[in-house]
Amino acid sequence: MKNYFKHDEWLIIEEGFNPSYNRVSESVFSIGNGKIGQRANFEEQYSGDSLQGSYVAGVYYPDKTRVGWWKNGYPEYFAKVPNATNWIGLNININGIPLNLATCKLNSFRRVLNMKEGLLMREFEAILENGDIIKVTSTRFCHLHKSSIGAIEYNITPLSSSSKIEIESYLDGDIENEDSNYDHKFWEEVSQTVELNRSCLAVKTLKTNFIVATASETFLSLNGKEVKSNFSQNTKSKYVSVTTNCQLAQGETLSINKYTATISSLDYQAEKISETAALLCKEASSTGFATLKKEQAAAWLTHWNESDIIIVGDIAAQQAIRFNIFQLNQTYTGEDARLNIGPKGFTGEKYGGSTYWDTEAYCLPFYQATAGTQVAKNLLIYRYNHLAKAIQNAEKLGFTDGAALYPMVTMNGEECHNEWEITFEEIHRNGAIAYAIFDYIKYTDDQQYLAQYGLEVLIGIARFWAQRFTWSNHREMYVLLGVTGPNEFENNVNNNWYTSKMGCWCLRYCKESIDYLKDNNPEAWDRIENKTKFEAKELQKWMQIDTNMYYPFDQELNIFLQQDGFLDKEQLTVSDLLPSERPIVEHWSWDRILRSVFIKQADVLQGIYFFEDEFDKESIKRHFEYYEPRTVHESSLSPCVHSILASKIGNYDKAYSFYLRTSRLDLDNYNNDTRDGLHITSMAGTWMSIVKGFAGMRVLNNQLEFTPFLPEKWQEFSFKIRFRKTLLKVSVSHLNCSIEQLEGEKIEIKINSENSQTKGVTSHA
Ligand code: BGC
């Protein structure tokens, strides 16, 4: 729904409660801190439609896959970051009547996400079934630096009469996942303790045995003064609570403060995990809500100082980019190379919370430019640590000699997708992982990475491609059979141009990297050569493949074709579709989709985006103008790539409209699927649409350059990036593009192809 949330530079505001839109709002108002995260479920009970969601990073359950006819090579399980202990719960009874927004009338309702300070807030006035009117305001957050801590302040004011308020503050680990393949529950209880106002619950995932402990302390105060209350305690299986009550005169305000600490056995010793959680919780409650909240605002200020994009003159665009940056920063903080970025982050169950090619193809540039080298490096090391498993994955499919096929979907390096028809043959992900190494080294200049980690991964990947391409006697060329490109509306096709292009590029890049190491770090090369049992003849084969690769091309159109036979399809364009047929994935049979010309997301254009330097502007334009009208953008990953390419070819109106589409995808629920969770990974694409698209940032010949333009509606935009050892502020206005160097040694930067050294400020009209 467009414009459902009010436009504001720093806030997302929902005015009025719309139960049928509640799941969308729960996604949009999600909060997290890289370790824990949750949907914006209500603290008090709610019997209306809701998707409850609290998640703990890195903790997963291997749900058995659902497949009709089993074939060799199918994954055994689909990993899910399971919905974990609900720590926000407060059951409130007012004069014996449960507070439940599904059963009372609302005089007012406002939900706010304060992105500047990292707070989720609500305020409403409700008329209960007996006519009592009460006002509630609440604030909660997941502490950005004390990553186990969740804190809630919940204020209740009876407006119409004196009231007896009963409060049950609980931890509920008896949780279900809506997308469980066989309706199984994923948790069993380990321990529970409850005493006075404190409780602690430890639960364990079945099969994987991750323990998650959550401790909680609850306090009351009346009109700002702490009340010493008596609590009674309650327990049942996987559930603990403390209950108390308080008599309020009309107009008095009762505040409930709930502090929680949630930790997992990924980070803490399992034997002492409940004690540790209780201790962390105690520390938080002693610090107090007001101080924790100040710390939260300060932590977010630091993030914003580094990663904000300021847009002058367009509030909808400003709000949207901040929303995207906010969600990215609360999903991944980059301290732990075991963690990664699920397509939905901590905002829903879809995609299982697992890692996809999205990380390398979309997310890396954002983190490497805004959070710095180590954060980006951890994303790459994640895959390095999975190399042995990638080799095993390839072996399971019949590949040999150290060939590595990274999974399309993974938690621990094993392939674990749930949708074999599509995902099985999307081997292009192997290319994105190699490309990310290339991009990281190019951007950060961390040449050491190749010797330390990168080259082993590249060799495994190159070996895979060398075995996956097939020599065709008929064509007397190499071909690529039975693949699915990024466009998932085609399955198991021959010679998908993007995948072949990517595969050959990997062979070349790996060879270049070997040559580089031989020349610059022969010791490292010796070590890697031995470790990988590398043989020189492998290089010859790679180059032979590369020079003899078949790419589908149409002379008349003068473009590369997405795959063999693409022109046999009925050549419709998206303008031929009725609005009622869209999204086609919801309205058409799979058979019809596969036969149609319609493209889910950038495919050939994804390749042109990655390998832009190999194409002149005219050629980029030709490809864009052929493929874009046939693209339905039913993947969130699509509009951003189109926006960047549209900027490149000077189609600024399209660049801007794709920017709005990508940046407001969830705020305006463009694809009608925000209820399932936010499109976190494509949010990094939104950032790229501005930085690589509108500002035209590239690293070419070892030099940073910008080719900026300003969208018509904007007066100015500016952002900061870390590039190698520098911190730069880039501002683009109608008059000029200026680059201010805030840290590091002066470097040469090109603006609109002209060289200039940053001397504090560099300006180009
Ligand atoms: C896209 C894939 C993507 C996945 C997770 C799918 O809809 O087609 O490219 O990896 O979503 O974001």
PDB file of C-alpha atoms and ligand atoms in Angstrom, residues 343 351 356-358 408 426 486 488 600-601 634-637 681, ligand 1:
ATOM      1  CA  PRO A 343      17.471 -12.416   2.699  1.00  0.00           C
ATOM      2  CA  TYR A 351      14.318 -18.223   3.174  1.00  0.00           C
ATOM      3  CA  TYR A 356      22.319 -16.891  -0.403  1.00  0.00           C
ATOM      4  CA  TRP A 357      24.390 -15.464  -3.255  1.00  0.00           C
ATOM      5  CA  ASP A 358      22.726 -12.189  -2.264  1.00  0.00           C
ATOM      6  CA  MET A 408      22.864 -21.751  -3.034  1.00  0.00           C
ATOM      7  CA  GLU A 426      21.704 -22.066  -9.935  1.00  0.00           C
ATOM      8  CA  PRO A 486      19.604 -15.545 -11.841  1.00  0.00           C
ATOM      9  CA  GLU A 488      14.472 -18.118 -11.815  1.00  0.00           C
ATOM     10  CA  LYS A 600      12.035 -12.404 -12.977  1.00  0.00           C
ATOM     11  CA  GLN A 601      15.179 -10.370 -12.292  1.00  0.00           C
ATOM     12  CA  GLU A 634       9.463 -10.131  -9.153  1.00  0.00           C
ATOM     13  CA  SER A 635      12.664 -10.495  -7.190  1.00  0.00           C
ATOM     14  CA  SER A 636      13.578  -7.632  -4.898  1.00  0.00           C
ATOM     15  CA  LEU A 637      17.125  -7.940  -6.245  1.00  0.00           C
ATOM     16  CA  THR A 681      19.679  -8.195   1.028  1.00  0.00           C
TER      17      THR A 681
HETATM   18  C1  BGC B   1      15.767 -14.623  -6.038  1.00  0.00           C
HETATM   19  C2  BGC B   1      17.162 -15.144  -5.782  1.00  0.00           C
HETATM   20  C3  BGC B   1      17.560 -14.776  -4.369  1.00  0.00           C
HETATM   21  C4  BGC B   1      16.528 -15.254  -3.363  1.00  0.00           C
HETATM   22  C5  BGC B   1      16.825 -14.752  -1.964  1.00  0.00           C
HETATM   23  C6  BGC B   1      14.818 -15.182  -4.990  1.00  0.00           C
HETATM   24  O1  BGC B   1      13.531 -14.674  -5.212  1.00  0.00           O
HETATM   25  O2  BGC B   1      15.322 -15.009  -7.304  1.00  0.00           O
HETATM   26  O3  BGC B   1      18.066 -14.569  -6.688  1.00  0.00           O
HETATM   27  O4  BGC B   1      18.799 -15.336  -4.071  1.00  0.00           O
HETATM   28  O5  BGC B   1      15.258 -14.762  -3.717  1.00  0.00           O
HETATM   29  O6  BGC B   1      16.810 -13.362  -1.915  1.00  0.00           O
END
